[in-house]
PDB file of C-alpha atoms and ligand atoms in Angstrom:
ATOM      1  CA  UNK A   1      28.923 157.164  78.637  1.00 57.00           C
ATOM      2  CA  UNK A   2      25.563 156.210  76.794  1.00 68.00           C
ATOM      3  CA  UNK A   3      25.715 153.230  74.408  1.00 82.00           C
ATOM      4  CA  UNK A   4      23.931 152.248  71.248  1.00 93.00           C
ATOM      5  CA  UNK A   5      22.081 148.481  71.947  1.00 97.00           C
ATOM      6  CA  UNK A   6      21.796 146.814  68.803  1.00 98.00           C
ATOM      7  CA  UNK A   7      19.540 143.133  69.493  1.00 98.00           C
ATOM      8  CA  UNK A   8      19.618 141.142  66.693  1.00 98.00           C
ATOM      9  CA  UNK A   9      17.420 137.504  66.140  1.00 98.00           C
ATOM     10  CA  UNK A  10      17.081 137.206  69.379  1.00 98.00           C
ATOM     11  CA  UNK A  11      14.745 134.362  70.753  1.00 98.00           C
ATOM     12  CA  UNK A  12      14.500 134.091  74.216  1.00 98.00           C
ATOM     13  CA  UNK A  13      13.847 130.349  75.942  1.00 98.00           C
ATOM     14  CA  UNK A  14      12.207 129.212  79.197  1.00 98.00           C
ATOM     15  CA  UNK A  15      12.984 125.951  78.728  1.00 97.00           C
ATOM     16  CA  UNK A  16      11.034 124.677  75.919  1.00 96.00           C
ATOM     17  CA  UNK A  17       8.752 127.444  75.519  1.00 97.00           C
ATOM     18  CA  UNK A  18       9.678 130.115  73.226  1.00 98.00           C
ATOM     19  CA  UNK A  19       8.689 133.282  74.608  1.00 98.00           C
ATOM     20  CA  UNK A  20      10.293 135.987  72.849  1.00 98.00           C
ATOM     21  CA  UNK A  21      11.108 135.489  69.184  1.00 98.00           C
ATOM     22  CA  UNK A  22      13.343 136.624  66.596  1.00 98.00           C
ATOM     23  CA  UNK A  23      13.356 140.005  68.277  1.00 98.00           C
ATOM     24  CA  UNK A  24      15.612 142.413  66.089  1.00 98.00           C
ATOM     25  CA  UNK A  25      15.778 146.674  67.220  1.00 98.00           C
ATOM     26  CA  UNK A  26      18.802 149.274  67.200  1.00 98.00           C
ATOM     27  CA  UNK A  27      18.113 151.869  70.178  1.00 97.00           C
ATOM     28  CA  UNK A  28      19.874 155.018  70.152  1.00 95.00           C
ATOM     29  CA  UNK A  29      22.353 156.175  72.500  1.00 95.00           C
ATOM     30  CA  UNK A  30      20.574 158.902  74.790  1.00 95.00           C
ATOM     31  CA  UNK A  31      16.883 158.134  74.205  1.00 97.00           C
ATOM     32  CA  UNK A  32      14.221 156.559  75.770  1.00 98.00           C
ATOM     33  CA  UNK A  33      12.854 153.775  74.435  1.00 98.00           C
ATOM     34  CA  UNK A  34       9.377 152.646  76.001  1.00 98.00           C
ATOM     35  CA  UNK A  35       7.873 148.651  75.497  1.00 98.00           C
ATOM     36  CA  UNK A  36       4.664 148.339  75.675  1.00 98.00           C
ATOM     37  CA  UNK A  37       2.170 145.360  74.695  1.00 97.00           C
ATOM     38  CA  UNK A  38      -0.430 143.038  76.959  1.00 96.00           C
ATOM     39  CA  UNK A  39       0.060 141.396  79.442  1.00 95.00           C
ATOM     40  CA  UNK A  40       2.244 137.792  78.806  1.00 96.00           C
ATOM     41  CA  UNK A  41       3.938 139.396  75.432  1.00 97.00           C
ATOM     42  CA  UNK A  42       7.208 139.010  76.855  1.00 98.00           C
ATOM     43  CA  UNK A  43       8.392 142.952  77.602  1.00 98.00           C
ATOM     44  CA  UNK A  44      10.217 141.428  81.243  1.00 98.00           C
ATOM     45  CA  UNK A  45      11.811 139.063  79.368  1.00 98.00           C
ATOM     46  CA  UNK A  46      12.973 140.642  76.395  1.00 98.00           C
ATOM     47  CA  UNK A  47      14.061 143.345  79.117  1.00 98.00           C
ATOM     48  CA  UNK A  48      16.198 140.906  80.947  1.00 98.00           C
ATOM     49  CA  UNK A  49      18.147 139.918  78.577  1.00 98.00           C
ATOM     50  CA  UNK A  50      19.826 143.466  77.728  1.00 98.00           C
ATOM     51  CA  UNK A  51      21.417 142.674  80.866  1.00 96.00           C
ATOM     52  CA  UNK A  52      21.333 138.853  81.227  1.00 97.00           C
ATOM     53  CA  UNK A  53      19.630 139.155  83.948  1.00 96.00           C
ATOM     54  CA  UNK A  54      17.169 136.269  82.867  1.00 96.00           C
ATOM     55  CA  UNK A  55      20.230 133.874  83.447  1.00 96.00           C
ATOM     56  CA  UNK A  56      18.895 133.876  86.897  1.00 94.00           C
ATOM     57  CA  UNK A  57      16.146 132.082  86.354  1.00 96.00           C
ATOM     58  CA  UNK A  58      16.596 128.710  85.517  1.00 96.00           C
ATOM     59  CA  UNK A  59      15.854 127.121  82.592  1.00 97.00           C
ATOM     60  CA  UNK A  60      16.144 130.689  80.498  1.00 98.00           C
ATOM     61  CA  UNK A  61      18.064 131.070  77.724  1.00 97.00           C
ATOM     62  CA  UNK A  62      18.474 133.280  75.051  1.00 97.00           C
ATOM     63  CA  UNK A  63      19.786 132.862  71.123  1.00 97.00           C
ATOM     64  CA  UNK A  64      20.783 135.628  68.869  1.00 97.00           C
ATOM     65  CA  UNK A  65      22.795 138.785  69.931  1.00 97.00           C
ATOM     66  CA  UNK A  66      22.856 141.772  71.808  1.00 98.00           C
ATOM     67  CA  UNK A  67      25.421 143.984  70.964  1.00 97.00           C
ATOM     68  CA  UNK A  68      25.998 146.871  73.394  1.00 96.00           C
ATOM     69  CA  UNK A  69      28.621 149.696  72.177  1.00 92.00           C
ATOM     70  CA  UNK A  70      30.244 147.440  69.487  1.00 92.00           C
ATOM     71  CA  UNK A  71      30.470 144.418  72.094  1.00 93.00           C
ATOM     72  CA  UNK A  72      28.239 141.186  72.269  1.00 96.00           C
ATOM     73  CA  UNK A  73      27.253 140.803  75.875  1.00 97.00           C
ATOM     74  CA  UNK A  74      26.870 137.055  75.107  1.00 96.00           C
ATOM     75  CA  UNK A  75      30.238 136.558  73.435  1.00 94.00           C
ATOM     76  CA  UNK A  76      32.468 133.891  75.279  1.00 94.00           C
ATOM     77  CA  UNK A  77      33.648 134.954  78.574  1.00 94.00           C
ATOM     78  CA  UNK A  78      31.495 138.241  79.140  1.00 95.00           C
ATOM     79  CA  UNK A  79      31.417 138.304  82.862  1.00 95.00           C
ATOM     80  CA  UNK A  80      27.610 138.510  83.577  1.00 94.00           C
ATOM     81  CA  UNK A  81      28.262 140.958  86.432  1.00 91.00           C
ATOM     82  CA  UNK A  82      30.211 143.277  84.387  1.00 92.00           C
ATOM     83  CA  UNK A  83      27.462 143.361  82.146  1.00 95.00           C
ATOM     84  CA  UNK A  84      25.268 144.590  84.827  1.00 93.00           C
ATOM     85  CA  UNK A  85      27.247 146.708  85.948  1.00 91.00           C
ATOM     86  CA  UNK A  86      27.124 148.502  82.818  1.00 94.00           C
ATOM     87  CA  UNK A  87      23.139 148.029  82.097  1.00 96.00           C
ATOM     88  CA  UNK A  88      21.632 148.817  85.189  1.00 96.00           C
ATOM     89  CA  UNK A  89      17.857 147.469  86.012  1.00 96.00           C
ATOM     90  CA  UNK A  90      15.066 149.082  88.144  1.00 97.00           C
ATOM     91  CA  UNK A  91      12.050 147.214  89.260  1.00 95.00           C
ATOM     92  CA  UNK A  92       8.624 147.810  88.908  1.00 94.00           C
ATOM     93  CA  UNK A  93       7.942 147.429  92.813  1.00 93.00           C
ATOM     94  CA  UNK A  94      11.134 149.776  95.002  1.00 95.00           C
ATOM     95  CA  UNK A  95      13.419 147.131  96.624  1.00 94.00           C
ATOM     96  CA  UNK A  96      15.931 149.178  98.851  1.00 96.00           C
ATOM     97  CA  UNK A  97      17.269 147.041 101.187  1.00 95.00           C
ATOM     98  CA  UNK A  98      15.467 147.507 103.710  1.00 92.00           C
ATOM     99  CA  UNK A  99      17.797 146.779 107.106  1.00 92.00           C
ATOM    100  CA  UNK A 100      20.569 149.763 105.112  1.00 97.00           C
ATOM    101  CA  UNK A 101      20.501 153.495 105.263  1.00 98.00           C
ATOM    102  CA  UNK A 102      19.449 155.390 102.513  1.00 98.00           C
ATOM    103  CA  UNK A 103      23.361 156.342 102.132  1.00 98.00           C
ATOM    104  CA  UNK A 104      24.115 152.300 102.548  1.00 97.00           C
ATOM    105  CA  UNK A 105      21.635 151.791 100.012  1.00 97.00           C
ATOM    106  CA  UNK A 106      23.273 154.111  97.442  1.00 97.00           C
ATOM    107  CA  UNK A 107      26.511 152.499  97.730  1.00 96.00           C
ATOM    108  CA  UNK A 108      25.326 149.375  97.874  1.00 94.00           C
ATOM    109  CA  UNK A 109      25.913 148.298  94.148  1.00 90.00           C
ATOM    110  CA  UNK A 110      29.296 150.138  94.205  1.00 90.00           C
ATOM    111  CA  UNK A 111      30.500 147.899  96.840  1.00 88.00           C
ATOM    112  CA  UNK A 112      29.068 144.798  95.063  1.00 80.00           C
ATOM    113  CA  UNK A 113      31.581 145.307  92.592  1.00 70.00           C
ATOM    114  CA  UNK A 114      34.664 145.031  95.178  1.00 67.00           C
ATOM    115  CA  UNK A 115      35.417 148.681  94.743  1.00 72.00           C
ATOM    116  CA  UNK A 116      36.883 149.842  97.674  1.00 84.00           C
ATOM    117  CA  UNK A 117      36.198 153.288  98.375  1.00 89.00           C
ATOM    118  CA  UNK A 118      37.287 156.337 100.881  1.00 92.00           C
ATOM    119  CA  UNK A 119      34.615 157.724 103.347  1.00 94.00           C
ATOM    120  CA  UNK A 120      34.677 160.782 100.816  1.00 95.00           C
ATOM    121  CA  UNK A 121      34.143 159.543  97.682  1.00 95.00           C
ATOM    122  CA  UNK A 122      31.346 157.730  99.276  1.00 96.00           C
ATOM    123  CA  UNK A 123      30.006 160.552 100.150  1.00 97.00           C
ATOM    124  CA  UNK A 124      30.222 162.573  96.645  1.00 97.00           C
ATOM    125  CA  UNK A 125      29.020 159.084  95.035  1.00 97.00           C
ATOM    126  CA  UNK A 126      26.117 159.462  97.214  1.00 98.00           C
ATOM    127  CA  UNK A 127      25.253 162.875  97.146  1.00 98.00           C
ATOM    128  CA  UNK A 128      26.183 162.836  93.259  1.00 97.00           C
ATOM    129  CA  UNK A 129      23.404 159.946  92.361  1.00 97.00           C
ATOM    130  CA  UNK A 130      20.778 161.086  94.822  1.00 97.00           C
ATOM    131  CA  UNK A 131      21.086 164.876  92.764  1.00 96.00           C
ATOM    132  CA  UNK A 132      21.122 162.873  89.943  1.00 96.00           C
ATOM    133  CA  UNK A 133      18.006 160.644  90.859  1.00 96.00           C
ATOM    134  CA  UNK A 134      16.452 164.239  92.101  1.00 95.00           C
ATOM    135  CA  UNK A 135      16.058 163.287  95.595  1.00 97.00           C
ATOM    136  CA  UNK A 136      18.606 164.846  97.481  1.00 98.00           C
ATOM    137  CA  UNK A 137      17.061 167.652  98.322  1.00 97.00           C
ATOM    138  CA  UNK A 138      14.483 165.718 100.233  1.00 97.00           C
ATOM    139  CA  UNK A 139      16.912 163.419 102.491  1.00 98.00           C
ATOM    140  CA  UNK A 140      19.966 164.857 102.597  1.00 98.00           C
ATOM    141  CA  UNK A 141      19.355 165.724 106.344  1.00 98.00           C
ATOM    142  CA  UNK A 142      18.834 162.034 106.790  1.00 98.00           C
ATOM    143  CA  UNK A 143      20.586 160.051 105.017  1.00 98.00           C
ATOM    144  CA  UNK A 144      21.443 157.351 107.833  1.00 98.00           C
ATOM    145  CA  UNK A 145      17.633 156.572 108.429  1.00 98.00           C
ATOM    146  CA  UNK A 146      16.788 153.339 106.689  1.00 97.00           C
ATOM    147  CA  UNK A 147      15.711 153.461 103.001  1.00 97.00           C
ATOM    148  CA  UNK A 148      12.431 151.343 103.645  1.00 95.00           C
ATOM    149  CA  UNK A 149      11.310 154.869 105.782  1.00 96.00           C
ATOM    150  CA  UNK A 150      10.910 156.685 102.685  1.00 97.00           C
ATOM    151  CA  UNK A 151       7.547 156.957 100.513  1.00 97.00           C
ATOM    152  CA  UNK A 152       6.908 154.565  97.861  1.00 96.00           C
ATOM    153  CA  UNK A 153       8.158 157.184  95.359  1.00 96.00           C
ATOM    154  CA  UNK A 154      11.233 158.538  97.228  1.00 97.00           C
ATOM    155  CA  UNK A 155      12.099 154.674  97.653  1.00 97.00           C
ATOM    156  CA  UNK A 156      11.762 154.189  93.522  1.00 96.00           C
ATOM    157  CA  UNK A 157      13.998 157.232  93.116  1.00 97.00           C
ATOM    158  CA  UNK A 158      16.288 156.076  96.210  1.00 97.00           C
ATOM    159  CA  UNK A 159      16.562 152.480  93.021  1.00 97.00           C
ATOM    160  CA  UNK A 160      17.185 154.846  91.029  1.00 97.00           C
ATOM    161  CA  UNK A 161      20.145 156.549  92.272  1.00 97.00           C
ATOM    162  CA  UNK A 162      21.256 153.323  93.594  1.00 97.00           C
ATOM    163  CA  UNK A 163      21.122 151.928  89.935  1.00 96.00           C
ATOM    164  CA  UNK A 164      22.835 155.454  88.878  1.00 96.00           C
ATOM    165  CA  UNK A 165      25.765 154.639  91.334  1.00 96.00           C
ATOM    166  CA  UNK A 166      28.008 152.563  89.501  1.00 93.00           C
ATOM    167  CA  UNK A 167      27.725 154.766  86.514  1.00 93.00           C
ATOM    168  CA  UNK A 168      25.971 152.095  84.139  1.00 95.00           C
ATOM    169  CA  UNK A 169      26.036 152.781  80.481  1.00 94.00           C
ATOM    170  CA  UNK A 170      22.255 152.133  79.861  1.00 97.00           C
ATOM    171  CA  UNK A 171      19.358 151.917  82.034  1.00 97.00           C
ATOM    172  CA  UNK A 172      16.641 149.217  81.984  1.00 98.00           C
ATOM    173  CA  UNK A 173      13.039 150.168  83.794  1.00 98.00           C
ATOM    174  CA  UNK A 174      10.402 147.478  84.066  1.00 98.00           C
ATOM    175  CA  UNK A 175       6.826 149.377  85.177  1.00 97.00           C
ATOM    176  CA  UNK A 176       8.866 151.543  87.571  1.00 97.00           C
ATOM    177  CA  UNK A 177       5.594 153.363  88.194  1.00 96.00           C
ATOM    178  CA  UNK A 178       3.337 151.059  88.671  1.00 94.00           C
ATOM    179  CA  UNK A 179       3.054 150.966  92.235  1.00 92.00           C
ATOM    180  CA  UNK A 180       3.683 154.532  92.567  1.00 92.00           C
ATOM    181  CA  UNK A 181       0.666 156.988  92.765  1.00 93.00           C
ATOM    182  CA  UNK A 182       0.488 159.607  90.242  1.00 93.00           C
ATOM    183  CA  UNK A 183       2.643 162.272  91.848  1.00 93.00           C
ATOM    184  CA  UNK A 184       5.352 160.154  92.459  1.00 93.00           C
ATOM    185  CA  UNK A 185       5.185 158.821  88.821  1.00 95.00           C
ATOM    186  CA  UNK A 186       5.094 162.488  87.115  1.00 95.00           C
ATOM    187  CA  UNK A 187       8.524 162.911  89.746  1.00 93.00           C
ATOM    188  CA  UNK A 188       9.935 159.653  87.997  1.00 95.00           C
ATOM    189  CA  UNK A 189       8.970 161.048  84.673  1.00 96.00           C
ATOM    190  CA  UNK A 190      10.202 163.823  84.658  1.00 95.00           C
ATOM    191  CA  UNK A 191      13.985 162.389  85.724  1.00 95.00           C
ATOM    192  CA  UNK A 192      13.630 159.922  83.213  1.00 97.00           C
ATOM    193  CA  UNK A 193      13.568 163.180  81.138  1.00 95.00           C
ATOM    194  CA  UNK A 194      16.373 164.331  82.599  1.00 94.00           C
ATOM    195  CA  UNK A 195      18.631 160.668  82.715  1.00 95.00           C
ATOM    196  CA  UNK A 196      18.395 160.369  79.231  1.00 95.00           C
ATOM    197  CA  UNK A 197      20.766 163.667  78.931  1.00 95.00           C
ATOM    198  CA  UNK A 198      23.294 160.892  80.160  1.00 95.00           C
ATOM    199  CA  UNK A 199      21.800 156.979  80.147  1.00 95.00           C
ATOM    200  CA  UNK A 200      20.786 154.846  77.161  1.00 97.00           C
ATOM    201  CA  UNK A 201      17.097 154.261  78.714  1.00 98.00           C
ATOM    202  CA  UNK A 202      14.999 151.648  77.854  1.00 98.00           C
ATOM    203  CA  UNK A 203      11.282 151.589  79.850  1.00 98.00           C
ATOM    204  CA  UNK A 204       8.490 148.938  79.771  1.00 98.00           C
ATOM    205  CA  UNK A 205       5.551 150.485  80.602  1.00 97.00           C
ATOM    206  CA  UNK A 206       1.265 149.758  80.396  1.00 95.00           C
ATOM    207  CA  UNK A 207       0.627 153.354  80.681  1.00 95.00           C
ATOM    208  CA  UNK A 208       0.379 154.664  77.102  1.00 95.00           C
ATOM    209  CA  UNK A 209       0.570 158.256  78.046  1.00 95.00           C
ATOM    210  CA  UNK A 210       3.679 157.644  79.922  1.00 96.00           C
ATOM    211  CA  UNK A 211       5.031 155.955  76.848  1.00 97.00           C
ATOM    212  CA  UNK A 212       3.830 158.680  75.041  1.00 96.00           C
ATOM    213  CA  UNK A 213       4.753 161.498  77.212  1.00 96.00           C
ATOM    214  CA  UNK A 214       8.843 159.881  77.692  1.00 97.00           C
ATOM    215  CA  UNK A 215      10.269 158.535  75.333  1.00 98.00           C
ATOM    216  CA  UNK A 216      11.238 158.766  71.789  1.00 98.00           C
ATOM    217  CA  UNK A 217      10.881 155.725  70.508  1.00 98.00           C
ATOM    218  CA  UNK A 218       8.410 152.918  71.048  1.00 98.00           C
ATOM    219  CA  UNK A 219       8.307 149.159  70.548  1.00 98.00           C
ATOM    220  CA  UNK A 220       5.004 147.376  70.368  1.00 98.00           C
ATOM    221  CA  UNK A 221       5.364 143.812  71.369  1.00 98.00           C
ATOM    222  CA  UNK A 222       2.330 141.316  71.133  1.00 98.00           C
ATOM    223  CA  UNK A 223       1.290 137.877  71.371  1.00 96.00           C
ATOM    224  CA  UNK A 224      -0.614 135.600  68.042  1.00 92.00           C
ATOM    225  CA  UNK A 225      -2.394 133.792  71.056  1.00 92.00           C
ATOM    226  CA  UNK A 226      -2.014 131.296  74.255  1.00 91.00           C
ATOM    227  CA  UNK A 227       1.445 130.092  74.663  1.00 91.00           C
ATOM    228  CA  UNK A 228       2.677 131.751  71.768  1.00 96.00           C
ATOM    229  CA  UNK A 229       5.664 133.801  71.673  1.00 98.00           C
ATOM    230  CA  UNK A 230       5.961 136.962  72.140  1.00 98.00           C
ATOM    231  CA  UNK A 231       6.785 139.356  68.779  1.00 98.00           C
ATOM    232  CA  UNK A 232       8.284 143.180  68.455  1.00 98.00           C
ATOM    233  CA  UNK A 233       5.184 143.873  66.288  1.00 98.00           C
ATOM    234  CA  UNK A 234       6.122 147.135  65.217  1.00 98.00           C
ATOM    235  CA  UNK A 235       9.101 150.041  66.333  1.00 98.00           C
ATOM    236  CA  UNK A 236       9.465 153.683  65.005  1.00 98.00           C
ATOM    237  CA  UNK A 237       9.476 156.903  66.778  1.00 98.00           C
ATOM    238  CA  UNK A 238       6.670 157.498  69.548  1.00 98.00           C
ATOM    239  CA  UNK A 239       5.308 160.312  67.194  1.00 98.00           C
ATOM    240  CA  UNK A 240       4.534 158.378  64.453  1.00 98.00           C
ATOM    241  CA  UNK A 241       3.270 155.112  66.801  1.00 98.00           C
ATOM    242  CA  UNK A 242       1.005 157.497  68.333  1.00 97.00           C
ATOM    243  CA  UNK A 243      -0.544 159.138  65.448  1.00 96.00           C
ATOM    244  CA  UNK A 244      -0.342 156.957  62.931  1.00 97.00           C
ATOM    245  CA  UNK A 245       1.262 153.576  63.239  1.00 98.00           C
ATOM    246  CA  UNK A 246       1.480 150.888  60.542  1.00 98.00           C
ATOM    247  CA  UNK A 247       0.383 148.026  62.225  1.00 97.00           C
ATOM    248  CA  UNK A 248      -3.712 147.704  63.075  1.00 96.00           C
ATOM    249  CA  UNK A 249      -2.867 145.420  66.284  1.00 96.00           C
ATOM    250  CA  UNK A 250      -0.421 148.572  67.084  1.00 97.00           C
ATOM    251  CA  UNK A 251      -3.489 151.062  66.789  1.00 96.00           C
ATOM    252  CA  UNK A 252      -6.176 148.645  68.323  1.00 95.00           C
ATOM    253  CA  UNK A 253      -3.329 148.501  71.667  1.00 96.00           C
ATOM    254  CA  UNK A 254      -2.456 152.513  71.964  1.00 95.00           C
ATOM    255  CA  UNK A 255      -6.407 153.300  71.380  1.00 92.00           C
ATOM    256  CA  UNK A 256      -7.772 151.312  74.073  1.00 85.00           C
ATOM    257  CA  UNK A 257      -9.411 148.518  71.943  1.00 74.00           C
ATOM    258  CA  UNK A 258      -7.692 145.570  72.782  1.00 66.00           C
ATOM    259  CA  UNK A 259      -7.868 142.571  75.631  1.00 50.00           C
TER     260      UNK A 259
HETATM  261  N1  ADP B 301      10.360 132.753  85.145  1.00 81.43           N
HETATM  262  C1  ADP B 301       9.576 132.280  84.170  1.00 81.43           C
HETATM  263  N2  ADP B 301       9.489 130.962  83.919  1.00 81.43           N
HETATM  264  C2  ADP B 301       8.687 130.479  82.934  1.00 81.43           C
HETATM  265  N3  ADP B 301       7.944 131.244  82.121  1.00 81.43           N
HETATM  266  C3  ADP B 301       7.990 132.575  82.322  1.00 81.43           C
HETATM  267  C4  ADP B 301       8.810 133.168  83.357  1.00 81.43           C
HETATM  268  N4  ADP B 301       8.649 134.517  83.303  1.00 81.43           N
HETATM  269  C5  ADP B 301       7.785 134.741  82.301  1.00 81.43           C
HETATM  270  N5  ADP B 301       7.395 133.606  81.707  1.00 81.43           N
HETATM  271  C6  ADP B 301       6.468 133.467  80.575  1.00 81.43           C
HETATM  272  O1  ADP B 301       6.984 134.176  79.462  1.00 81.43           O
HETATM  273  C7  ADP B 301       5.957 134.901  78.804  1.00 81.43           C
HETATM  274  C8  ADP B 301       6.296 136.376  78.807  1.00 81.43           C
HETATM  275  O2  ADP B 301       6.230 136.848  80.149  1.00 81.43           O
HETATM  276  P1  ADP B 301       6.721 138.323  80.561  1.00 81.43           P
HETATM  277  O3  ADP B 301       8.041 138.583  79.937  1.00 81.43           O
HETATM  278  O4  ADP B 301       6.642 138.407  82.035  1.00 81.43           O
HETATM  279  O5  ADP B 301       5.613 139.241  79.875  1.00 81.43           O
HETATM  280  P2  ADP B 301       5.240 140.770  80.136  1.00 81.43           P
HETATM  281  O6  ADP B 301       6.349 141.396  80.898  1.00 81.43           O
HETATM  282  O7  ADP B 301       5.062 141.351  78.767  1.00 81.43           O
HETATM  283  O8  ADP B 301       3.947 140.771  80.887  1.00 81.43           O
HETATM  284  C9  ADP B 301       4.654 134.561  79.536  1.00 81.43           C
HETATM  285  O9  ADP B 301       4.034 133.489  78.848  1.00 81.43           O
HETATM  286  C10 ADP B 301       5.137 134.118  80.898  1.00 81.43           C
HETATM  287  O10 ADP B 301       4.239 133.201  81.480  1.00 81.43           O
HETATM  288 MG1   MG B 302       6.363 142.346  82.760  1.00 81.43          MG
END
């Protein structure tokens, strides 16, 4: 069920400005693969586009390839939604909807997609994603309360499972933790651990022990200055970025010394 992304030249557009370019990385199937880089490099853009979801935004384009499992998710009539469908996104602040039920919220994708669906199977689907999203123990008595009742980390896990739901292929993350306090995140890390058994996972984060502590490999992205694009400065495994990486911008960014 986990895919192998291979991006490939890709330059990403907001209008004129170029804000991701010439981006070109293979990520393994079953890994983790953390982003990090300042502020403005482009790590929510080049994020988007693993599952178009930057074709929201008008006036963003992107050039070059993506190839997910063999197939180009830009070739001529790829349905956008499929593609979502099988590279699933959480944010970096929980959105459940907040009017549904935890157990509404769960489903919620699944339904998007015009599956219809007994009252059991939406019940395994549920209890199936919020084991795998390690939070059923905590609201299985409850899962008709709304999903906006639930702490800040309980609702980025209750994303989670939601994003889990439709059984996506890979997993995007865009600083899933960052409004979560530190509990919460080491409760996120350690599923991330445990998704990756299952999920392509790709994760932006600015917290270089999280990058550090999750994944396997890590991309260092970076910007030459104002209203420059953004660059995939330098990629290997999160051993070697960590200890001894290449690229001096790379070391200056993981030790601290940089803007
Ligand atoms: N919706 C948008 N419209 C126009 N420019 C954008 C938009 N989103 C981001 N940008 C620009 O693209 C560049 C990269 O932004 P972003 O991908 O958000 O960086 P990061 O996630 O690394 O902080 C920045 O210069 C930012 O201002
Ligand atoms: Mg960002």
């Amino acid at each position: 069920m986990s895919k192998r992304i291979d991006v490939t030249n890709l330059n990403v557009y907001y209008g004129d400005f170029l804000a991701v370019k010439d981006v070109t990385m293979q990520i393994e199937p079953r890994s983790v693969t953390a982003l990090i880089g300042p502020s403005g490099c482009g790590k929510s853009t080049f994020l988007r586009t693993l599952n178009r979801m930057h074709e929201v935004i008008p006036g963003a384009r992107a050039e070059g390839s993506v190839v997910i499992d063999g197939q180009d998710i830009y070739a001529k009539g790829t349905d956008p939604v499929v593609v979502r469908r099988q590279v699933g996104m959480v944010f970096q602040r929980p959105n459940p909807f907040p009017t549904m039920s935890i157990a509404e919220n769960v489903l919620a994708g699944v339904r998007l997609n015009n599956v219809r669906i007994s009252k059991s199977d939406g019940e395994d689907i549920v209890e199936r994603s919020l084991r795998g999203a390690n939070l059923w123990e905590e609201v299985k008595d409850r899962l008709g309360v709304p999903g906006s009742s639930l702490s800040g980390g309980q609702q980025q896990r209750l994303c989670i499972a939601r994003a889990i739901a439709v059984q996506p292929e890979v997993v995007l993350m865009d600083e899933p933790c960052s409004a979560l306090d530190p509990i919460s995140t080491l409760a996120i890390e350690d599923l991330i651990h445990e998704l990756k058994n299952e999920y392509t996972i790709v994760i932006v984060t600015h917290n270089m022990q999280q990058a550090a502590r999750v994944s396997d490999k890590t991309g260092f992205f970076n910007i030459a200055g104002a209203r420059k694009p953004g660059e995939l400065v330098e990629y290997d495994t999160t051993e070697k970025m960590f200890s001894s990486p290449e690229n001096q911008a790379t070391e200056d960014y993981i030790s601290g010394r940089f803007g």
